[in-house]
Coordinates of C-alpha atoms in Angstrom, one line a residue:
Chain A
M8 CA 83.1 112.4 -25.2
D9 CA 84.5 110.4 -27.2
G10 CA 88.9 111.3 -26.9
Q11 CA 89.1 109.2 -29.5
N12 CA 87.2 111.9 -32.2
C13 CA 87.9 114.9 -29.5
T14 CA 83.7 115.2 -30.4
F15 CA 81.0 116.5 -27.4
G16 CA 77.8 115.2 -28.4
A17 CA 74.8 116.8 -25.6
C18 CA 71.1 117.8 -25.4
G19 CA 69.2 120.0 -22.6
A20 CA 66.3 120.5 -21.5
V21 CA 64.5 117.9 -23.6
A22 CA 61.2 116.1 -22.1
G23 CA 60.5 113.1 -23.5
V24 CA 63.3 111.2 -24.1
K25 CA 64.0 107.6 -22.0
N26 CA 67.9 107.9 -22.3
P27 CA 69.1 111.2 -22.9
I28 CA 72.3 110.2 -22.5
A29 CA 71.4 107.9 -25.4
L30 CA 70.2 110.8 -27.5
A31 CA 73.2 112.9 -26.3
R32 CA 75.9 110.1 -27.6
S33 CA 73.7 110.1 -31.1
I34 CA 74.9 113.6 -31.0
C35 CA 78.6 112.8 -31.1
D36 CA 78.4 110.3 -32.9
A37 CA 76.7 112.6 -35.6
Q38 CA 79.8 114.7 -35.8
R39 CA 82.3 111.9 -37.4
M40 CA 80.7 112.0 -40.5
P41 CA 80.1 116.2 -42.3
L42 CA 77.1 116.9 -43.9
T43 CA 76.8 118.0 -47.4
L44 CA 77.3 121.7 -48.5
G45 CA 80.0 122.6 -45.5
R46 CA 77.6 122.4 -42.9
V47 CA 79.0 120.7 -40.1
P48 CA 76.8 118.9 -37.1
P49 CA 75.7 120.6 -34.0
C50 CA 77.0 119.3 -31.1
L51 CA 74.3 120.9 -28.3
L52 CA 70.0 120.2 -29.3
V53 CA 67.6 121.1 -27.1
G54 CA 64.4 121.5 -26.7
S55 CA 61.6 120.0 -28.7
G56 CA 64.5 120.0 -31.3
A57 CA 66.4 117.5 -29.9
N58 CA 63.2 115.7 -29.9
S59 CA 62.8 116.0 -32.8
W60 CA 66.6 114.5 -34.0
A61 CA 66.0 111.4 -31.5
K62 CA 63.1 110.6 -33.5
E63 CA 64.7 111.0 -36.1
N64 CA 67.6 108.6 -35.1
N65 CA 65.4 105.3 -34.0
I66 CA 66.2 106.6 -29.9
T67 CA 62.6 105.2 -27.7
T68 CA 60.7 108.8 -26.9
V69 CA 57.8 108.2 -24.6
D70 CA 55.4 110.6 -23.3
P71 CA 57.0 113.0 -20.5
V72 CA 54.2 112.6 -18.3
T73 CA 55.6 108.1 -17.6
L74 CA 59.8 109.1 -16.9
I75 CA 58.0 111.5 -13.5
S76 CA 58.9 108.6 -10.8
E77 CA 56.3 108.8 -7.7
K78 CA 59.4 109.8 -5.5
A79 CA 60.3 112.7 -8.0
L80 CA 57.0 114.3 -7.7
K81 CA 56.8 113.9 -3.9
T82 CA 59.6 115.6 -3.1
N83 CA 58.9 118.3 -6.2
H84 CA 55.9 118.8 -4.2
Y85 CA 56.9 119.6 -0.5
C86 CA 59.3 121.4 -2.9
K87 CA 56.6 123.8 -3.8
K88 CA 55.9 124.1 -0.6
K89 CA 58.3 125.0 1.0
L90 CA 59.6 127.4 -0.6
A91 CA 55.9 129.3 -1.1
K92 CA 56.7 128.7 3.3
Y93 CA 59.6 130.6 3.2
E94 CA 58.2 133.3 0.9
A95 CA 55.6 133.9 2.5
F96 CA 58.1 134.6 6.1
I97 CA 60.9 135.4 3.6
N98 CA 60.9 138.4 7.0
D99 CA 60.5 136.0 9.3
K100 CA 64.6 134.6 10.8
N101 CA 62.8 132.2 12.7
V102 CA 61.8 130.2 9.7
T103 CA 65.0 128.3 8.4
L104 CA 64.1 126.1 5.2
N105 CA 66.4 124.3 3.5
I106 CA 66.2 123.1 0.2
E107 CA 69.8 121.3 -0.2
E108 CA 67.8 118.5 2.4
S109 CA 65.9 117.0 -1.1
P110 CA 69.4 115.2 -2.8
L111 CA 69.4 115.1 -6.9
D112 CA 70.1 112.8 -9.7
T113 CA 73.6 113.9 -11.3
I114 CA 74.9 109.9 -12.7
G115 CA 78.2 110.3 -15.0
A116 CA 80.5 107.8 -16.0
V117 CA 84.1 107.4 -17.9
A118 CA 85.2 104.6 -19.7
I119 CA 88.4 103.1 -21.3
D120 CA 88.5 100.3 -23.5
N121 CA 92.1 97.1 -24.1
E122 CA 92.9 100.1 -27.1
G123 CA 93.5 102.6 -24.5
N124 CA 90.2 105.3 -26.0
I125 CA 88.9 106.9 -23.5
A126 CA 84.9 108.3 -23.0
A127 CA 83.3 110.0 -20.6
A128 CA 79.6 110.2 -20.2
C129 CA 77.2 112.7 -17.0
S130 CA 73.4 112.9 -17.1
S131 CA 70.9 115.0 -14.9
G132 CA 67.8 115.7 -13.8
G133 CA 68.8 119.3 -13.0
V134 CA 68.6 121.1 -9.4
M135 CA 65.0 121.1 -8.1
L136 CA 62.5 123.7 -8.1
K137 CA 65.1 124.2 -11.4
H138 CA 62.9 127.5 -14.2
S139 CA 62.1 125.8 -16.6
G140 CA 64.4 125.4 -19.8
R141 CA 67.3 124.9 -17.7
V142 CA 70.5 124.0 -18.7
G143 CA 72.6 122.8 -16.5
Q144 CA 77.0 121.2 -16.9
A145 CA 75.3 117.9 -18.3
A146 CA 74.8 119.7 -21.8
A147 CA 77.6 122.6 -21.2
Y148 CA 81.0 121.6 -22.8
G149 CA 84.0 120.9 -20.9
S150 CA 81.9 121.6 -17.5
G151 CA 79.6 118.2 -17.2
C152 CA 82.4 115.7 -18.5
W153 CA 85.8 115.8 -21.0
A154 CA 87.8 112.9 -22.8
D155 CA 90.6 113.3 -24.9
K156 CA 93.4 110.3 -24.8
A157 CA 95.1 110.9 -21.6
V158 CA 91.9 111.2 -19.3
G159 CA 88.3 111.7 -19.0
I160 CA 86.3 112.9 -16.3
V161 CA 82.8 113.8 -14.8
T162 CA 81.5 116.6 -12.5
S163 CA 78.6 116.3 -10.1
G164 CA 77.9 120.1 -8.0
C165 CA 75.6 123.2 -8.7
G166 CA 75.6 122.7 -12.3
E167 CA 75.9 127.0 -13.3
Y168 CA 79.4 127.2 -10.7
L169 CA 80.7 123.8 -13.0
M170 CA 79.5 125.8 -16.2
L171 CA 81.0 129.4 -15.3
T172 CA 84.9 127.2 -13.9
N173 CA 84.3 125.1 -16.8
L174 CA 85.6 122.5 -14.7
A175 CA 85.7 118.9 -16.6
R176 CA 87.9 120.7 -19.0
E177 CA 90.9 123.0 -16.3
T178 CA 90.9 120.0 -15.0
A179 CA 92.8 117.7 -17.7
R180 CA 94.8 120.8 -18.4
T181 CA 95.6 120.6 -15.4
L182 CA 96.5 117.2 -14.9
E183 CA 98.6 117.5 -19.1
N184 CA 100.4 120.2 -16.9
S185 CA 100.7 117.4 -13.4
N186 CA 103.4 113.9 -13.1
M187 CA 101.2 113.1 -10.1
A188 CA 96.9 112.6 -10.9
T189 CA 95.2 113.2 -6.9
T190 CA 97.4 115.8 -6.6
G191 CA 96.3 117.7 -9.9
V192 CA 92.9 116.6 -9.7
Y193 CA 93.7 119.0 -5.1
N194 CA 95.2 122.0 -7.2
S195 CA 92.0 122.0 -10.0
I196 CA 89.5 121.3 -7.7
T197 CA 91.3 124.4 -5.5
N198 CA 92.6 126.8 -7.5
N199 CA 89.7 126.3 -11.3
F200 CA 86.8 125.7 -8.1
I201 CA 87.0 126.3 -4.7
Q202 CA 89.5 129.6 -5.4
S203 CA 87.7 130.6 -9.0
P204 CA 86.9 134.0 -9.6
M205 CA 84.0 133.1 -11.3
L206 CA 82.8 131.7 -8.4
S207 CA 84.2 134.6 -5.7
R208 CA 80.2 136.0 -4.7
S209 CA 79.3 132.4 -4.2
K210 CA 78.9 130.7 -0.9
D211 CA 79.4 127.1 -1.0
K212 CA 81.2 125.8 -3.6
L213 CA 80.1 122.1 -4.1
A214 CA 81.5 120.0 -6.6
G215 CA 82.1 115.7 -7.1
M216 CA 84.0 114.5 -9.8
L217 CA 86.1 110.9 -11.1
V218 CA 88.9 110.6 -12.8
L219 CA 90.3 108.1 -15.3
Q220 CA 93.9 109.0 -16.1
N221 CA 95.0 107.0 -18.7
K222 CA 99.0 107.6 -18.6
N223 CA 100.1 104.0 -20.8
E224 CA 98.7 100.5 -20.1
N225 CA 100.5 100.2 -17.4
E226 CA 99.6 103.0 -15.2
R227 CA 95.8 103.6 -15.4
E228 CA 94.3 105.1 -12.0
F229 CA 90.7 106.0 -10.9
L230 CA 90.3 108.2 -9.0
W231 CA 87.4 110.6 -6.9
A232 CA 87.2 113.9 -5.1
H233 CA 84.4 115.9 -3.7
T234 CA 83.9 118.7 -1.9
T235 CA 80.6 117.6 -1.0
K236 CA 79.8 116.7 2.3
S237 CA 79.5 112.5 1.1
M238 CA 79.5 111.2 -2.5
C239 CA 78.7 108.1 -4.1
I240 CA 81.1 106.4 -6.3
G241 CA 81.7 102.3 -7.6
Y242 CA 83.9 100.7 -9.8
M243 CA 84.8 98.0 -12.8
A244 CA 87.2 95.7 -14.4
T245 CA 85.9 93.7 -17.8
N246 CA 87.2 90.5 -14.8
S247 CA 85.5 91.8 -11.8
K248 CA 82.3 89.7 -11.2
R249 CA 80.4 92.9 -9.8
P250 CA 81.2 96.0 -9.2
T251 CA 82.6 98.2 -6.7
S252 CA 80.8 100.2 -4.8
R253 CA 81.3 103.0 -2.1
M254 CA 81.0 106.3 0.0
S255 CA 83.5 108.6 0.0
Y256 CA 83.2 111.1 3.5
L257 CA 84.6 114.6 3.9
P258 CA 86.8 114.3 7.1
N259 CA 85.2 115.6 10.4
G260 CA 86.4 118.9 10.3
R261 CA 85.8 119.8 7.3
E262 CA 83.4 122.4 5.8
P263 CA 81.9 121.1 3.0
G264 CA 82.2 123.5 0.0
H265 CA 85.1 125.2 1.4
S266 CA 87.5 121.5 1.4
V267 CA 88.6 118.5 -0.8
I268 CA 89.2 115.2 -0.6
V269 CA 90.6 113.2 -3.1
E270 CA 91.4 110.0 -3.4
G271 CA 92.0 107.0 -6.1
I272 CA 92.9 103.1 -7.0
C273 CA 95.6 102.1 -10.1
F274 CA 94.5 99.8 -12.7
Y275 CA 96.2 98.0 -15.4
Chain B
M6 CA 78.7 138.5 -20.1
D7 CA 79.3 141.0 -17.2
G8 CA 83.1 141.3 -17.0
Q9 CA 82.4 143.8 -13.3
N10 CA 81.0 140.5 -11.6
C11 CA 82.0 137.8 -13.9
T12 CA 77.9 136.7 -14.3
F13 CA 77.6 135.5 -17.2
G14 CA 73.2 135.0 -19.7
A15 CA 72.1 133.2 -21.9
C16 CA 69.6 131.8 -23.6
G17 CA 69.0 129.2 -27.1
A18 CA 67.1 127.8 -29.6
V19 CA 64.2 130.5 -28.4
A20 CA 61.1 132.2 -30.3
G21 CA 59.2 134.9 -30.4
V22 CA 61.2 137.0 -28.4
K23 CA 62.1 140.6 -29.9
N24 CA 65.1 141.1 -28.7
P25 CA 66.8 138.1 -27.2
I26 CA 69.6 139.7 -26.0
A27 CA 67.1 141.7 -23.8
L28 CA 66.8 138.0 -22.0
A29 CA 69.9 136.8 -22.6
R30 CA 71.6 140.0 -20.3
S31 CA 68.1 139.9 -17.8
I32 CA 69.7 136.3 -16.9
C33 CA 73.5 137.1 -16.7
D34 CA 71.9 140.5 -14.2
A35 CA 69.6 138.1 -12.4
Q36 CA 72.5 136.5 -11.2
R37 CA 73.4 139.2 -9.0
M38 CA 70.4 138.0 -6.3
P39 CA 70.2 134.5 -5.0
L40 CA 67.4 133.9 -4.7
T41 CA 65.7 131.8 -1.8
L42 CA 66.4 128.7 -0.2
G43 CA 69.5 128.2 -2.0
R44 CA 68.7 128.3 -4.9
V45 CA 71.6 129.6 -7.9
P46 CA 70.1 131.5 -10.4
P47 CA 70.1 130.2 -14.4
C48 CA 72.4 130.5 -17.1
L49 CA 71.2 129.3 -19.2
L50 CA 68.1 129.1 -21.0
V51 CA 66.0 127.4 -24.1
G52 CA 63.1 126.7 -25.7
S53 CA 59.8 128.2 -24.5
G54 CA 61.4 127.9 -20.8
A55 CA 63.8 130.3 -21.5
N56 CA 60.0 132.5 -23.9
S57 CA 59.0 132.4 -20.7
W58 CA 61.6 134.1 -18.4
A59 CA 61.2 136.9 -21.2
K60 CA 57.8 137.2 -20.2
E61 CA 57.5 136.9 -16.9
N62 CA 60.7 139.1 -16.4
N63 CA 58.7 142.1 -19.7
I64 CA 61.1 141.8 -22.1
T65 CA 59.3 142.1 -25.1
T66 CA 57.2 138.3 -27.0
V67 CA 56.1 138.5 -30.2
D68 CA 54.0 135.9 -32.6
P69 CA 57.4 134.5 -33.9
V70 CA 56.3 135.1 -37.9
T71 CA 56.3 137.7 -37.6
L72 CA 60.2 138.8 -37.0
I73 CA 60.8 136.5 -40.1
S74 CA 62.2 138.9 -42.6
E75 CA 61.1 138.2 -46.5
K76 CA 65.3 138.7 -47.3
A77 CA 65.3 135.4 -44.7
L78 CA 62.6 133.0 -45.6
K79 CA 64.0 133.6 -49.9
T80 CA 67.2 132.2 -48.9
N81 CA 65.6 129.8 -46.4
H82 CA 63.8 128.6 -49.1
Y83 CA 66.9 128.8 -52.1
C84 CA 69.3 127.0 -49.3
K85 CA 66.4 124.3 -49.2
K86 CA 66.0 123.9 -52.6
K87 CA 70.0 123.6 -53.1
L88 CA 70.3 121.0 -50.6
A89 CA 67.1 119.1 -52.1
K90 CA 69.0 119.2 -55.6
Y91 CA 72.6 118.4 -54.3
E92 CA 70.7 115.7 -52.7
A93 CA 69.9 114.3 -55.7
F94 CA 72.6 113.9 -57.9
I95 CA 75.0 113.1 -54.5
N96 CA 76.5 110.6 -56.9
D97 CA 77.3 113.8 -60.0
K98 CA 80.2 114.9 -59.3
N99 CA 79.8 117.2 -61.5
V100 CA 77.4 118.6 -59.6
T101 CA 79.2 122.0 -56.9
L102 CA 76.9 123.8 -54.4
N103 CA 78.4 125.8 -51.9
I104 CA 76.2 126.9 -49.0
E105 CA 78.9 129.5 -47.4
E106 CA 77.4 131.9 -50.9
S107 CA 74.6 133.0 -48.3
P108 CA 75.8 135.2 -45.5
L109 CA 74.9 134.6 -42.3
D110 CA 73.9 137.2 -39.1
T111 CA 76.2 137.2 -36.3
I112 CA 76.3 140.1 -33.9
G113 CA 78.6 140.8 -32.0
A114 CA 79.6 143.8 -29.1
V115 CA 81.7 145.2 -26.8
A116 CA 82.1 148.4 -24.4
I117 CA 83.7 149.9 -21.8
D118 CA 82.4 152.6 -19.7
N119 CA 84.3 155.4 -18.3
E120 CA 84.5 153.1 -15.3
G121 CA 86.5 150.9 -17.3
N122 CA 83.8 148.3 -16.4
I123 CA 83.7 146.5 -19.4
A124 CA 80.2 144.0 -20.9
A125 CA 80.8 141.8 -23.8
A126 CA 77.3 140.9 -26.0
C127 CA 76.2 138.6 -28.9
S128 CA 73.6 137.4 -31.1
S129 CA 73.5 135.2 -33.7
G130 CA 70.5 133.1 -36.1
G131 CA 72.3 130.0 -36.2
V132 CA 73.8 128.5 -39.4
M133 CA 71.2 128.3 -42.4
L134 CA 69.3 125.1 -43.1
K135 CA 70.7 124.0 -38.7
H136 CA 68.7 121.0 -37.5
S137 CA 66.3 122.6 -35.4
G138 CA 66.8 123.1 -31.3
R139 CA 70.8 123.8 -32.0
V140 CA 72.3 126.0 -30.0
G141 CA 75.6 127.7 -31.4
Q142 CA 78.4 129.3 -29.5
A143 CA 76.6 132.4 -28.9
A144 CA 75.1 130.5 -26.2
A145 CA 77.7 128.7 -25.3
Y146 CA 79.6 130.2 -21.5
G147 CA 83.9 131.0 -23.1
S148 CA 83.1 130.8 -26.6
G149 CA 80.6 133.4 -28.0
C150 CA 81.8 136.4 -26.0
W151 CA 83.9 137.3 -22.9
A152 CA 84.2 139.9 -20.5
D153 CA 86.4 141.2 -17.2
K154 CA 88.1 143.4 -15.1
A155 CA 91.1 143.7 -18.2
V156 CA 89.2 142.5 -21.4
G157 CA 85.8 142.4 -23.3
I158 CA 85.6 139.8 -26.8
V159 CA 83.4 138.5 -29.3
T160 CA 83.6 136.3 -32.0
S161 CA 81.6 134.9 -35.1
G162 CA 82.5 132.0 -37.3
C163 CA 81.1 128.6 -37.2
G164 CA 79.4 127.5 -33.7
E165 CA 80.3 124.8 -33.3
Y166 CA 84.0 125.3 -33.6
L167 CA 83.8 128.1 -31.8
M168 CA 83.1 126.4 -29.0
L169 CA 84.6 123.5 -29.4
T170 CA 88.1 125.5 -28.4
N171 CA 85.6 127.8 -26.2
L172 CA 87.7 130.5 -28.4
A173 CA 86.8 134.5 -26.3
R174 CA 87.8 132.8 -23.1
E175 CA 90.9 131.4 -24.1
T176 CA 92.0 133.8 -26.4
A177 CA 90.8 135.6 -22.5
R178 CA 93.4 134.0 -21.3
T179 CA 96.4 133.9 -23.7
L180 CA 95.4 137.8 -23.9
E181 CA 96.4 138.3 -20.0
N182 CA 99.9 136.4 -19.6
S183 CA 100.7 138.1 -23.1
N184 CA 102.7 142.1 -23.0
M185 CA 101.5 142.5 -27.1
A186 CA 97.6 142.7 -27.4
T187 CA 98.0 142.2 -31.3
T188 CA 100.7 139.4 -30.3
G189 CA 98.3 138.2 -27.8
V190 CA 95.0 138.1 -30.8
Y191 CA 97.3 136.2 -33.4
N192 CA 99.2 133.8 -31.3
S193 CA 95.3 132.6 -29.1
I194 CA 93.5 132.6 -33.0
T195 CA 96.4 130.7 -34.1
N196 CA 97.3 128.0 -31.7
N197 CA 93.9 127.6 -30.2
F198 CA 91.7 128.0 -32.9
I199 CA 93.6 127.1 -36.3
Q200 CA 96.1 124.5 -34.7
S201 CA 93.8 123.0 -32.3
P202 CA 93.4 119.1 -31.4
M203 CA 89.8 119.8 -31.6
L204 CA 89.6 120.4 -34.7
S205 CA 92.0 118.1 -36.0
R206 CA 89.3 116.6 -38.5
S207 CA 88.3 119.7 -39.3
K208 CA 88.6 121.4 -42.6
D209 CA 88.1 125.6 -43.1
K210 CA 88.4 127.0 -39.6
L211 CA 86.5 129.8 -40.2
A212 CA 86.5 132.5 -36.8
G213 CA 86.2 136.5 -36.1
M214 CA 87.0 138.0 -32.9
L215 CA 86.4 141.9 -31.8
V216 CA 88.9 142.6 -28.5
L217 CA 88.6 145.5 -26.4
Q218 CA 91.5 145.3 -23.7
N219 CA 92.0 147.7 -21.0
K220 CA 95.4 147.5 -19.6
N221 CA 95.2 150.7 -17.8
E222 CA 92.6 154.0 -18.2
N223 CA 96.0 155.6 -20.4
E224 CA 95.6 152.5 -22.3
R225 CA 93.3 150.3 -23.7
E226 CA 93.2 149.2 -27.3
F227 CA 90.6 148.1 -29.7
L228 CA 92.0 144.6 -32.3
W229 CA 89.8 142.8 -34.9
A230 CA 90.7 139.7 -36.1
H231 CA 89.5 137.3 -38.8
T232 CA 90.2 134.1 -40.1
T233 CA 86.9 134.6 -43.4
K234 CA 87.8 136.4 -46.4
S235 CA 86.2 139.8 -45.1
M236 CA 84.8 140.9 -41.6
C237 CA 83.0 144.5 -41.0
I238 CA 84.1 146.2 -37.6
G239 CA 82.5 149.7 -36.1
Y240 CA 83.4 151.5 -34.2
M241 CA 82.3 154.5 -31.6
A242 CA 83.5 156.5 -29.0
T243 CA 80.8 158.4 -26.4
N244 CA 82.4 161.8 -28.1
S245 CA 82.0 160.2 -31.9
K246 CA 78.8 161.7 -33.4
R247 CA 78.9 158.9 -35.6
P248 CA 80.5 155.7 -35.9
T249 CA 83.5 154.8 -37.6
S250 CA 82.6 151.5 -39.1
R251 CA 85.0 149.6 -42.2
M252 CA 85.3 145.9 -43.8
S253 CA 88.5 144.0 -43.3
Y254 CA 89.7 142.1 -45.7
L255 CA 92.4 138.7 -45.6
P256 CA 96.0 139.7 -47.4
N257 CA 95.7 138.4 -51.4
G258 CA 96.9 135.2 -51.5
R259 CA 96.1 134.3 -47.7
E260 CA 93.3 131.1 -47.5
P261 CA 90.5 131.4 -45.1
G262 CA 90.2 128.9 -42.4
H263 CA 93.4 129.2 -42.5
S264 CA 95.7 132.3 -41.4
V265 CA 94.7 135.0 -39.5
I266 CA 94.5 138.7 -40.2
V267 CA 94.8 141.2 -36.1
E268 CA 94.6 145.1 -36.5
G269 CA 93.0 147.6 -34.7
I270 CA 93.6 150.7 -32.5
C271 CA 94.4 152.6 -29.9
F272 CA 92.2 154.6 -27.4
Y273 CA 91.6 155.9 -24.7

C-alpha cells in the first residue's frame, strides 16, 4: 500500500512468482494510471490471472517447484502425518498434538522516505495445511497492511482473525484519534482484536504488528506490538551501518492470545 | 455473511461452479465448526482451490463453458472490439466510446427471519474486460455485504471503489451511531464514499446499496440508495404473494457518481 497515493495492490493464491511482493507493487502502481474506456485497474488478482499479470509486467516467474524449500517440504510432510495421526485417534483424548509448533513465514515491512512518504507491505506463505486457494490477510485490504500520510502498519498472525477485524486499518483509525501512539496501539489491539465481537467465538487471538507513525518531521516513532509469545523485529535508518534486530517477548505470566505488549523507539 | 454468528465466507475468480453463492455460504457455514489441531477455517477461497472446495462439499460444478450465456459472449466480443478500436485511435480525440453502456450483473440480497437473524450476500460476474484473476467487492469482507445483529447491507457498483472504502461495513458503523436510518445511509455514502479520501483521484463514484435495519421486532426498515442513474430493487415478506419490484432513479439534474438518493419502507 502506497500512503502517498492511497493505492492498494495485492495478489493471492499465486504460484510461480518469485517475489509476490513485486507483483503486489506492480498492481498497486498501475492504479495511478487510469485505463481506457473508464475501466478501473484491479486491486486484487489471484491464481493464474495474477501469474499472467506478472508475465505481462516483466515480473520474474519461475517453475513453482523451484520455490519449495527442502525445509518447507519436510514441515509439510510432518504436519500432514500429524493430522492423519490425530484424525485416526480423534476420539482418544490422550493424544494431544499442536500444529502451532510449526512456525510460519509472514513478513511485513514499513518504510518512510525523506519527504515523509510512507509505504507498507507484507507477504505470507499462509498457514500450514491450509485449503488450496485460501487467501489470507496479506492480500486483504486494511488487514495485512495500511499506509496513509500519517501512519504505516503491517500485521501478522491468524489471517482470518486479522481479516475479520480489519486490524491494520482500524489501528490507523485509532491512532488518528490518539495523542499517544503506544496507548493507541495498545487500545486498538485490545478493543479491535482481543475483545472484538467478530472474534467472540475464537480461542487464542494471535497477532503481531509494526507501526510507523509520522506526526511531523521531528516526531516519528516506530512501534511493535504482539499478542504472541514472541515476535522478531528489525529496523534501520539510511545512515545505519546495519539493521538492529531483536526478539520481543510477552512478559512472564501473560497469556498469549489474551494480552498484548507494545514497545517502540522514536527517531527523526 | 451470517449476522447471527458474525461469520463471513467468500469465493472469487472461480470457474465451473453453478451457484457461487452456494459455495460462499458453504465456506461461511464451515466457520462455525473449528478444525482439528487449532486450524482456522478459511474465509476466502479463490481459483481452482475454491472449485475443489465445491466438489468436496457437494456443491454443483459444471463445465465452465456451459455458464457462458450467448448474450454475455456477444457483449464480451462487442466490448473487446470497442477496446481494440479505441486503442487504435487513442490519439484521435473525436473517438469517444463509453464501456459503461454495457450493464453488468452484480446482485445482492438481504434477509431477516422471524427471530431477527439477518443474512446478506452478493454475487457478481465482475466488470467487463477485467483482467483475469480479478477479485472484486463481492468477495471482499466488509465491502460487498455486511450482516450483524442490527443490520444487513449489500452493495453494488465499482468493485475497487467499494473495496477501498469498505462501504458495507462503514455504513453499518454509521448506522450504529445514527437514530435515523435514511440520514445515516445518506451520510455514509456521502462521507465514506463520494467524499472518501481513498477515492480523491477517482472520477465518477458509482454505487448502489440495500439496507435492512432491525432495531427491534416493531421497528424494521428496508432502504435502498444509489449514486448511479438508476437501480432496480425488489422486496417481499413471507406473507407476500409476489415480490414488489421497482426502478429507482436519481432525480433530474443530479449528477450520477456525485450525489445520492435514499428511499425506503418500514415493515414489521
